[in-house]
CSV table of C-alpha atoms in Angstrom, one decimal:
chain,number,residue,atom,x,y,z
A,1,MET,CA,281.7,54.8,182.7
A,2,ILE,CA,281.2,53.8,179.1
A,3,SER,CA,279.4,50.6,178.4
A,4,LEU,CA,281.2,48.1,176.2
A,5,SER,CA,278.0,46.4,175.1
A,6,PRO,CA,277.0,47.3,171.5
A,7,LEU,CA,273.4,46.7,172.5
A,8,ASN,CA,273.4,49.1,175.4
A,9,VAL,CA,273.5,52.5,173.8
A,10,PRO,CA,270.5,54.6,174.9
A,11,LEU,CA,268.9,56.9,172.4
A,12,LYS,CA,268.1,60.5,173.2
A,13,LYS,CA,264.4,60.7,172.6
A,14,ASP,CA,264.4,64.5,171.9
A,15,GLU,CA,267.0,64.1,169.2
A,16,SER,CA,266.1,60.8,167.6
A,17,MET,CA,262.3,61.0,167.6
A,18,ARG,CA,261.5,64.7,167.3
A,19,TYR,CA,261.3,64.7,163.5
A,20,ILE,CA,258.9,61.7,163.5
A,21,ASN,CA,255.3,62.8,163.7
A,22,SER,CA,253.6,59.4,163.1
A,23,PRO,CA,253.1,57.2,166.2
A,24,ILE,CA,253.3,54.1,163.9
A,25,ALA,CA,256.8,55.1,162.9
A,26,LYS,CA,257.9,55.7,166.5
A,27,TYR,CA,256.5,52.3,167.5
A,28,LEU,CA,258.3,50.5,164.6
A,29,LEU,CA,261.6,52.2,165.3
A,30,LYS,CA,261.4,51.5,169.1
A,31,TRP,CA,260.8,47.8,168.7
A,32,THR,CA,263.1,47.2,165.7
A,33,LEU,CA,266.2,49.0,167.0
A,34,LEU,CA,267.5,46.0,169.1
A,35,PRO,CA,267.2,43.5,166.3
A,36,THR,CA,268.9,45.9,164.0
A,37,ARG,CA,271.8,46.2,166.4
A,38,CYS,CA,272.0,42.4,166.6
A,39,ILE,CA,272.1,42.2,162.8
A,40,LEU,CA,275.0,44.7,162.6
A,41,LEU,CA,276.8,42.8,165.3
A,42,LEU,CA,276.6,39.5,163.3
A,43,LEU,CA,277.1,41.0,159.9
A,44,PRO,CA,280.9,40.2,159.7
A,45,PHE,CA,280.2,36.6,160.6
A,46,PHE,CA,277.5,36.3,157.9
A,47,MET,CA,279.9,37.6,155.4
A,48,ALA,CA,282.2,34.6,155.9
A,49,PHE,CA,279.6,32.2,154.6
A,50,PHE,CA,277.4,33.8,151.9
A,51,LYS,CA,276.3,37.2,150.7
A,52,PRO,CA,272.5,36.8,150.8
A,53,ALA,CA,272.6,36.8,154.6
A,54,VAL,CA,274.2,40.2,154.5
A,55,SER,CA,271.7,41.4,151.9
A,56,ILE,CA,268.8,40.4,154.3
A,57,GLY,CA,270.4,42.3,157.1
A,58,LEU,CA,270.9,45.4,155.1
A,59,GLY,CA,267.4,44.9,153.7
A,60,VAL,CA,266.0,45.3,157.2
A,61,LEU,CA,267.9,48.6,157.6
A,62,SER,CA,266.6,49.7,154.2
A,63,GLY,CA,263.1,48.9,155.2
A,64,LEU,CA,263.4,50.9,158.5
A,65,ALA,CA,264.8,53.9,156.6
A,66,LEU,CA,262.0,53.8,154.0
A,67,VAL,CA,259.4,53.7,156.8
A,68,ARG,CA,261.0,56.8,158.2
A,69,LEU,CA,260.9,58.5,154.8
A,70,PHE,CA,257.2,57.9,154.1
A,71,LEU,CA,255.9,58.5,157.6
A,72,SER,CA,257.8,61.7,158.5
A,73,SER,CA,256.8,64.9,156.8
A,74,GLU,CA,259.8,66.7,158.2
A,75,VAL,CA,262.2,64.2,156.6
A,76,GLN,CA,260.4,64.5,153.3
A,77,LYS,CA,261.0,68.3,153.4
A,78,GLN,CA,264.6,67.8,154.2
A,79,ALA,CA,265.0,65.3,151.3
A,80,LEU,CA,263.5,67.8,148.8
A,81,GLU,CA,265.9,70.5,150.1
A,82,ILE,CA,268.9,68.3,149.5
A,83,PHE,CA,267.8,67.4,146.0
A,84,ARG,CA,267.4,71.0,145.1
A,85,SER,CA,270.8,72.0,146.4
A,86,ARG,CA,272.6,69.1,144.7
A,87,LYS,CA,271.0,69.1,141.3
A,88,TRP,CA,274.2,68.7,139.3
A,89,ILE,CA,275.4,65.6,141.1
A,90,PHE,CA,272.0,64.0,141.0
A,91,ALA,CA,271.7,64.7,137.3
A,92,VAL,CA,275.0,62.9,136.7
A,93,TYR,CA,273.9,60.1,139.0
A,94,GLY,CA,270.6,59.7,137.1
A,95,PHE,CA,272.4,59.6,133.8
A,96,LEU,CA,274.7,56.9,135.1
A,97,GLN,CA,271.8,54.8,136.2
A,98,ALA,CA,269.8,55.3,133.1
A,99,TRP,CA,272.6,54.6,130.7
A,100,MET,CA,273.5,51.4,132.7
A,101,PHE,CA,270.0,50.1,132.3
A,102,LEU,CA,269.7,51.2,128.7
A,103,SER,CA,272.8,49.1,127.9
A,104,VAL,CA,270.7,46.0,128.6
A,105,PHE,CA,268.9,46.5,125.3
A,106,TRP,CA,272.0,46.4,123.1
A,107,SER,CA,273.4,43.4,125.0
A,108,GLY,CA,272.6,40.0,123.7
A,109,ALA,CA,273.7,38.1,126.8
A,110,PRO,CA,270.8,36.4,128.6
A,111,ASP,CA,272.0,37.6,132.0
A,112,SER,CA,271.7,41.3,131.1
A,113,PHE,CA,268.9,42.2,133.4
A,114,SER,CA,270.3,40.2,136.3
A,115,ARG,CA,273.6,41.9,135.9
A,116,ALA,CA,272.0,45.4,135.8
A,117,MET,CA,269.9,44.6,138.9
A,118,SER,CA,273.1,43.7,140.8
A,119,PHE,CA,273.6,47.5,140.9
A,120,ASN,CA,270.1,48.1,142.3
A,121,GLU,CA,271.5,49.1,145.7
A,122,MET,CA,272.8,52.2,144.0
A,123,LEU,CA,269.2,53.3,143.5
A,124,LEU,CA,268.2,52.8,147.2
A,125,VAL,CA,271.2,54.2,149.0
A,126,PRO,CA,270.5,57.9,148.4
A,127,LEU,CA,266.9,57.5,149.8
A,128,ILE,CA,268.1,55.6,152.8
A,129,LEU,CA,270.7,58.2,153.7
A,130,LEU,CA,268.4,61.1,153.1
A,131,VAL,CA,266.1,59.6,155.7
A,132,PHE,CA,268.8,59.6,158.4
A,133,HIS,CA,270.3,63.0,157.4
A,134,ARG,CA,268.9,65.0,160.3
A,135,ASP,CA,269.2,62.6,163.2
A,136,ILE,CA,272.1,60.3,162.1
A,137,ARG,CA,274.1,61.4,165.2
A,138,SER,CA,271.5,59.8,167.5
A,139,PHE,CA,271.9,56.4,165.9
A,140,LEU,CA,275.5,56.6,165.0
A,141,ASN,CA,276.9,55.4,168.4
A,142,SER,CA,274.7,52.3,168.3
A,143,ILE,CA,275.5,51.5,164.7
A,144,ILE,CA,279.3,52.0,165.0
A,145,LYS,CA,279.5,50.0,168.3
A,146,SER,CA,277.5,47.1,166.9
A,147,LEU,CA,279.3,46.9,163.6
A,148,ALA,CA,282.8,47.5,165.1
A,149,ALA,CA,282.2,44.8,167.8
A,150,GLY,CA,281.3,42.3,165.1
A,151,CYS,CA,284.4,43.2,163.1
A,152,THR,CA,286.6,43.0,166.2
A,153,LEU,CA,285.3,39.5,167.1
A,154,ALA,CA,285.9,38.3,163.5
A,155,GLY,CA,289.3,39.8,163.6
A,156,MET,CA,290.2,38.0,166.8
A,157,ILE,CA,289.7,34.7,165.1
A,158,THR,CA,292.1,35.9,162.4
A,159,LEU,CA,294.7,36.8,165.1
A,160,TYR,CA,294.6,33.1,166.3
A,161,PHE,CA,296.5,32.1,163.2
A,162,VAL,CA,299.3,34.5,163.9
A,163,VAL,CA,300.2,32.2,166.8
A,164,PHE,CA,299.3,29.0,165.1
A,165,PRO,CA,299.9,29.5,161.3
A,166,ASP,CA,300.2,25.8,160.7
A,167,GLN,CA,296.5,25.4,161.6
A,168,VAL,CA,295.1,27.5,158.8
A,169,PRO,CA,292.1,25.6,157.4
A,170,VAL,CA,291.4,25.4,153.6
A,171,GLY,CA,287.9,26.3,152.5
A,172,GLU,CA,286.3,25.2,155.7
A,173,GLY,CA,284.9,28.5,157.1
A,174,TYR,CA,283.8,28.2,160.7
A,175,VAL,CA,283.2,24.5,160.3
A,176,PHE,CA,286.9,24.0,161.0
A,177,LEU,CA,286.2,24.5,164.7
A,178,LEU,CA,284.3,21.2,164.7
A,179,LYS,CA,286.8,19.2,162.7
A,180,LYS,CA,290.3,17.8,163.2
A,181,ILE,CA,293.0,20.0,161.6
A,182,PRO,CA,294.6,18.1,158.7
A,183,ALA,CA,298.2,17.2,158.9
A,184,GLU,CA,299.2,19.0,155.7
A,185,VAL,CA,297.8,22.3,154.6
A,186,ASP,CA,298.4,24.2,151.4
A,187,HIS,CA,299.0,27.7,152.6
A,188,LEU,CA,299.0,29.2,149.0
A,189,ARG,CA,295.4,28.4,148.2
A,190,PHE,CA,292.6,29.4,150.5
A,191,GLY,CA,288.8,29.3,150.6
A,192,ALA,CA,286.6,31.9,149.1
A,193,TYR,CA,284.5,33.6,151.8
A,194,SER,CA,286.3,33.1,155.1
A,195,PRO,CA,287.4,36.1,157.1
A,196,PHE,CA,290.5,34.3,158.3
A,197,LEU,CA,291.7,32.9,155.0
A,198,ASP,CA,292.4,34.8,151.7
A,199,ARG,CA,290.1,37.7,152.8
A,200,LEU,CA,291.9,38.6,156.0
A,201,TYR,CA,294.7,36.1,156.2
A,202,TYR,CA,297.2,38.8,155.2
A,203,SER,CA,295.6,41.5,157.3
A,204,TYR,CA,296.6,40.7,160.9
A,205,LEU,CA,297.6,44.3,161.3
A,206,THR,CA,294.1,45.3,160.3
A,207,ALA,CA,292.6,43.2,162.9
A,208,ALA,CA,294.9,44.7,165.5
A,209,LEU,CA,294.1,48.2,164.3
A,210,ILE,CA,290.4,47.5,164.9
A,211,LEU,CA,291.1,46.9,168.5
A,212,VAL,CA,293.1,50.1,168.8
A,213,LEU,CA,290.3,52.1,167.2
A,214,ILE,CA,287.6,50.6,169.4
A,215,PHE,CA,289.7,51.3,172.5
A,216,ARG,CA,290.3,54.9,171.5
A,217,TYR,CA,286.6,55.4,170.7
A,218,LEU,CA,285.1,53.7,173.8
A,219,TYR,CA,287.6,54.8,176.4
A,220,LEU,CA,289.1,58.0,175.1
A,221,GLN,CA,285.9,59.3,173.5
A,222,GLU,CA,287.7,60.4,170.3
A,223,LYS,CA,284.6,60.8,168.2
A,224,SER,CA,286.6,61.8,165.1
A,225,TRP,CA,285.0,61.1,161.8
A,226,MET,CA,288.3,59.7,160.7
A,227,TYR,CA,287.9,56.8,163.2
A,228,TYR,CA,284.2,56.4,162.2
A,229,SER,CA,285.0,56.1,158.5
A,230,LEU,CA,287.9,53.7,159.1
A,231,ILE,CA,285.8,51.4,161.3
A,232,ILE,CA,282.9,51.5,158.8
A,233,HIS,CA,285.0,50.5,155.8
A,234,LEU,CA,286.8,47.6,157.4
A,235,PRO,CA,284.2,45.1,156.3
A,236,VAL,CA,285.4,45.7,152.7
A,237,PHE,CA,288.2,43.3,153.6
A,238,PHE,CA,285.7,40.5,153.6
A,239,PHE,CA,285.2,40.9,149.9
A,240,LEU,CA,288.5,42.2,148.6
A,241,GLY,CA,291.7,40.3,148.4
A,242,GLY,CA,293.7,40.6,151.6
A,243,ARG,CA,296.9,42.0,150.1
A,244,GLY,CA,295.2,44.4,147.7
A,245,GLY,CA,292.8,45.6,150.4
A,246,GLN,CA,295.6,46.1,152.9
A,247,LEU,CA,297.7,48.1,150.3
A,248,ALA,CA,294.7,50.3,149.7
A,249,PHE,CA,294.1,50.7,153.4
A,250,VAL,CA,297.7,51.7,154.1
A,251,ILE,CA,297.6,54.3,151.3
A,252,ALA,CA,294.4,55.7,152.6
A,253,VAL,CA,295.6,55.9,156.2
A,254,ILE,CA,298.9,57.5,155.2
A,255,LEU,CA,297.1,60.2,153.2
A,256,GLY,CA,294.7,60.8,156.0
A,257,LEU,CA,297.4,61.1,158.6
A,258,VAL,CA,299.5,63.5,156.4
A,259,PHE,CA,296.4,65.7,155.9
A,260,LEU,CA,295.7,65.7,159.7
A,261,TRP,CA,299.3,66.5,160.5
A,262,ILE,CA,299.4,69.4,158.0
A,263,ARG,CA,296.1,70.8,159.3
A,264,ARG,CA,297.4,70.7,162.9
A,265,ASN,CA,300.9,72.0,162.4
A,266,GLN,CA,300.3,74.3,159.4
A,267,TRP,CA,303.8,73.6,158.2
A,268,TRP,CA,303.4,76.1,155.3
A,269,ASN,CA,304.1,78.9,157.8
A,270,GLY,CA,307.6,77.7,158.3
A,271,PHE,CA,309.4,74.7,159.7
A,272,SER,CA,310.4,74.7,163.3
A,273,ALA,CA,312.9,72.3,165.0
A,274,SER,CA,310.1,70.2,166.5
A,275,LYS,CA,308.4,69.9,163.1
A,276,LEU,CA,311.6,68.8,161.4
A,277,LYS,CA,312.1,66.3,164.2
A,278,TRP,CA,308.7,64.8,163.6
A,279,LEU,CA,309.2,64.8,159.9
A,280,SER,CA,312.6,63.0,160.3
A,281,ALA,CA,311.1,60.5,162.6
A,282,LEU,CA,308.3,59.7,160.2
A,283,SER,CA,310.7,59.4,157.3
A,284,VAL,CA,313.0,57.0,159.2
A,285,ALA,CA,310.1,54.9,160.4
A,286,GLY,CA,308.7,54.7,156.9
A,287,LEU,CA,312.0,53.6,155.4
A,288,VAL,CA,312.5,51.0,158.2
A,289,GLY,CA,309.0,49.7,157.7
A,290,LEU,CA,309.5,49.4,154.0
A,291,PHE,CA,312.8,47.6,154.5
A,292,VAL,CA,311.1,45.1,156.9
A,293,LEU,CA,308.2,44.5,154.6
A,294,VAL,CA,310.4,43.9,151.5
A,295,SER,CA,313.5,42.3,152.9
A,296,VAL,CA,312.7,40.7,156.3
A,297,SER,CA,309.2,39.4,155.8
A,298,GLU,CA,309.4,36.2,153.7
A,299,LYS,CA,305.8,36.5,152.7
A,300,TYR,CA,306.2,40.0,151.2
A,301,SER,CA,309.6,39.3,149.7
A,302,LEU,CA,308.2,36.2,147.9
A,303,ARG,CA,305.4,38.3,146.6
A,304,TYR,CA,307.8,41.0,145.4
A,305,ASN,CA,309.9,38.5,143.5
A,306,GLN,CA,306.8,37.0,142.0
A,307,LEU,CA,305.8,40.4,140.8
A,308,LYS,CA,309.1,41.0,139.0
A,309,TRP,CA,308.9,37.5,137.4
A,310,GLU,CA,305.3,38.2,136.1
A,311,LEU,CA,306.3,41.5,134.6
A,312,GLN,CA,309.3,40.0,132.9
A,313,ASN,CA,307.2,37.2,131.4
A,314,TYR,CA,304.2,39.3,130.4
A,315,THR,CA,305.4,40.4,126.9
A,316,SER,CA,307.0,37.1,126.0
A,317,MET,CA,304.7,34.6,127.7
A,318,ASP,CA,302.8,31.7,126.2
A,319,GLU,CA,299.2,32.5,127.2
A,320,ALA,CA,298.3,28.8,126.6
A,321,ASP,CA,300.5,27.8,129.5
A,322,GLU,CA,298.3,26.9,132.5
A,323,GLU,CA,301.1,28.3,134.7
A,324,PHE,CA,299.9,31.8,134.1
A,325,GLN,CA,296.2,31.3,134.8
A,326,PHE,CA,296.7,32.1,138.5
A,327,GLN,CA,299.2,34.9,138.2
A,328,THR,CA,297.3,38.1,139.3
A,329,VAL,CA,299.6,40.6,137.6
A,330,ILE,CA,299.5,38.9,134.2
A,331,LEU,CA,295.8,38.4,134.4
A,332,ARG,CA,295.3,42.1,135.2
A,333,LEU,CA,297.7,43.4,132.5
A,334,THR,CA,296.0,41.1,129.9
A,335,SER,CA,292.5,42.2,131.0
A,336,TRP,CA,293.4,45.9,130.8
A,337,GLU,CA,294.9,45.5,127.3
A,338,HIS,CA,291.7,43.9,126.0
A,339,ASN,CA,289.5,46.3,127.9
A,340,LEU,CA,291.1,49.2,126.0
A,341,LYS,CA,290.7,47.4,122.7
A,342,LEU,CA,287.0,46.9,123.3
A,343,ILE,CA,286.5,50.5,124.2
A,344,ARG,CA,288.2,51.6,121.0
A,345,GLU,CA,285.9,49.3,119.0
A,346,ASN,CA,282.7,50.4,120.8
A,347,PRO,CA,283.4,53.9,122.1
A,348,LEU,CA,279.8,55.2,122.1
A,349,ILE,CA,277.5,52.5,123.5
A,350,GLY,CA,279.9,49.7,124.6
A,351,VAL,CA,279.1,46.0,124.4
A,352,GLY,CA,276.2,46.1,126.8
A,353,ILE,CA,276.2,45.3,130.5
A,354,GLY,CA,275.4,41.6,129.9
A,355,ASP,CA,278.0,41.0,127.2
A,356,TYR,CA,281.2,41.8,129.1
A,357,ARG,CA,282.4,38.2,129.6
A,358,HIS,CA,281.3,37.2,126.1
A,359,ALA,CA,283.0,40.1,124.4
A,360,MET,CA,286.2,39.7,126.4
A,361,GLY,CA,286.2,35.9,125.7
A,362,GLU,CA,286.0,36.6,121.9
A,363,SER,CA,288.8,39.2,122.2
A,364,TYR,CA,291.0,36.6,124.0
A,365,GLN,CA,290.2,34.0,121.3
A,366,ARG,CA,291.2,36.3,118.4
A,367,GLU,CA,294.7,36.5,119.9
A,368,ALA,CA,294.8,32.9,121.2
A,369,VAL,CA,294.9,34.0,124.8
A,370,GLU,CA,293.9,31.1,127.0
A,371,LEU,CA,293.4,32.9,130.3
A,372,PRO,CA,290.2,33.3,132.4
A,373,VAL,CA,288.2,36.5,131.9
A,374,HIS,CA,288.1,38.8,135.0
A,375,THR,CA,287.0,42.3,135.6
A,376,ASN,CA,290.2,43.8,137.0
A,377,GLN,CA,289.6,47.6,136.7
A,378,GLN,CA,286.4,49.4,137.7
A,379,PHE,CA,286.7,52.4,135.4
A,380,LEU,CA,287.6,50.3,132.3
A,381,TYR,CA,284.7,48.0,133.1
A,382,PHE,CA,282.2,50.8,132.8
A,383,GLY,CA,283.9,51.9,129.6
A,384,VAL,CA,283.6,48.4,128.1
A,385,VAL,CA,279.9,47.8,129.0
A,386,GLY,CA,278.6,51.4,128.4
A,387,GLY,CA,281.2,53.1,126.3
A,388,LEU,CA,282.9,56.4,127.0
A,389,PRO,CA,279.6,58.0,128.2
A,390,LEU,CA,279.1,55.6,131.1
A,391,MET,CA,282.8,55.7,132.1
A,392,ILE,CA,282.9,59.5,132.0
A,393,ALA,CA,279.6,59.7,134.0
A,394,PHE,CA,281.0,57.4,136.7
A,395,LEU,CA,284.3,59.4,136.8
A,396,VAL,CA,282.4,62.7,137.1
A,397,PHE,CA,280.2,61.3,139.9
A,398,PHE,CA,283.1,59.7,141.8
A,399,VAL,CA,285.5,62.6,141.5
A,400,GLY,CA,283.0,65.4,141.5
A,401,SER,CA,281.2,64.4,144.7
A,402,PHE,CA,284.6,64.0,146.4
A,403,TRP,CA,285.8,67.4,145.3
A,404,ASN,CA,282.5,69.0,146.3
A,405,ILE,CA,282.9,67.7,149.8
A,406,PHE,CA,286.6,68.4,150.1
A,407,LEU,CA,286.1,72.1,149.1
A,408,HIS,CA,283.1,72.8,151.4
A,409,GLY,CA,283.1,70.4,154.2
A,410,GLN,CA,284.5,70.8,157.7
A,411,PRO,CA,288.2,69.7,158.2
A,412,ILE,CA,287.3,66.6,160.1
A,413,VAL,CA,284.7,65.7,157.4
A,414,ARG,CA,287.3,66.4,154.7
A,415,LEU,CA,289.7,64.1,156.5
A,416,SER,CA,287.4,61.1,156.6
A,417,VAL,CA,286.3,61.7,153.0
A,418,LEU,CA,290.0,61.8,151.9
A,419,VAL,CA,290.7,58.5,153.6
A,420,TRP,CA,287.6,56.7,152.3
A,421,TRP,CA,287.9,58.1,148.7
A,422,SER,CA,291.6,57.3,148.4
A,423,PHE,CA,290.9,53.7,149.7
A,424,MET,CA,288.2,53.1,147.1
A,425,ALA,CA,290.1,54.8,144.3
A,426,THR,CA,293.2,52.6,144.9
A,427,VAL,CA,291.0,49.4,144.9
A,428,MET,CA,289.2,50.4,141.8
A,429,LEU,CA,292.5,50.8,139.9
A,430,PHE,CA,293.2,47.1,140.4
A,431,ASP,CA,289.8,45.6,140.9
A,432,SER,CA,286.1,46.1,140.3
A,433,PRO,CA,284.3,46.0,143.7
A,434,LEU,CA,281.1,47.6,142.4
A,435,ASN,CA,280.5,44.6,140.1
A,436,TYR,CA,279.4,42.6,143.2
A,437,GLN,CA,276.3,43.2,145.1
A,438,MET,CA,277.4,43.9,148.7
A,439,PRO,CA,280.6,45.9,147.9
A,440,ALA,CA,278.4,48.2,145.7
A,441,PHE,CA,276.0,48.7,148.6
A,442,LEU,CA,278.8,49.3,151.1
A,443,PHE,CA,280.7,51.7,148.9
A,444,LEU,CA,277.7,53.8,148.1
A,445,SER,CA,276.3,53.7,151.6
A,446,VAL,CA,279.4,55.2,153.1
A,447,TRP,CA,280.0,57.6,150.2
A,448,PHE,CA,276.4,59.1,150.3
A,449,PHE,CA,276.5,59.1,154.1
A,450,LEU,CA,279.6,61.3,154.0
A,451,TYR,CA,278.2,63.4,151.2
A,452,PHE,CA,275.0,64.3,153.0
A,453,GLN,CA,276.6,65.0,156.3
A,454,PHE,CA,277.3,68.7,155.6
A,455,ASP,CA,275.0,71.4,154.3
A,456,ARG,CA,275.5,74.2,151.7
A,457,GLU,CA,277.1,76.5,154.1
A,458,GLY,CA,279.8,74.0,155.0
A,459,ARG,CA,278.6,73.3,158.5
A,460,GLY,CA,279.1,69.6,159.3
A,461,PRO,CA,279.3,67.3,162.2
A,462,GLN,CA,282.2,67.8,164.6
């Protein structure tokens, strides 16, 4: 019988503690494991209110990891071995960090250092994951169950508004439970950090999928790394826009399932009748699903019509018109256009990490564009603040680490890496999640976690 409680997952002492030689470290781990699970259980609910609470929670985990690092000689040896075997990726990573902090000195904006320090999680994550490299399997069940349970409970609140869409609150967060629902609600403008408004309001399917994944994991014991990675990355929806995050999620799942289907069926050896039947069924289901999304669902059809309208008005629009200030397509196209102009003007060192908004604002003023400045493309953002060297370094790190894992990892590891990487790549094309503190931590946590879960011989977790 499998316990449903995320706080009732026993550790195997011979696996989780055998690499820890210090009695102090064992004592700290033993008495901090339960609070850590509680923090993970509550993380999704903290996200709905403010980011510092989540930073505190992950700070506790970071502290535990660093204790492991400094008190375990075996872990220190393992860390050195990994650094030696991954010299090229760490060299690129080090250049990325150094160039980012150097850009502070040629930036005149007063918030240069604070902006640079918003990426400080990128410096800690490799150390944290190196600590858990050897015995991550022992803690994984507890971590996954706790985090997934919190996401599921938060998702259940979202599902409530499927049945009662007229009761969607505006900017109230969880406080709406204590208040009387207003008679009239503007469904087009939602609050900022609520898991059941703009961050997950368009992702009811995601919440339902969480339940399916939890069921398959807890009852069917499908310990696939695909399910693990999908569950881990779902909190991204609390920070990214619901529709954009859902689109990226769908693309990632489709690629992952296609890869899994190809691996299992080995269709390159020839199609059989059963394979053609499955392929036909998937094609028909995909076409029907697309038709339903575009033609039947009023929500998606309205969005599709708005997309066409924005594209038609982009070249001939009057930027001074306030009507365009909240149109996401026009805002992104304008942002990309001026990003490219700034990169051409400062190709070597960029404008500095603290001068992005100032430089973009001046570029808008020169062409009489009266639109708000946003960072709507992660790769172009690095090119603007640090020039081509910073943008190329990030591309090499992002693509190179993915390709390294995909070539040498076990099939199930390759599958989860493909799903996660395609998800983040899709998001980065239309947004800049690494500009914010917690998404940066989440992205690099999962990415380094996957990166260090296989060794040089290609042996990885099953």
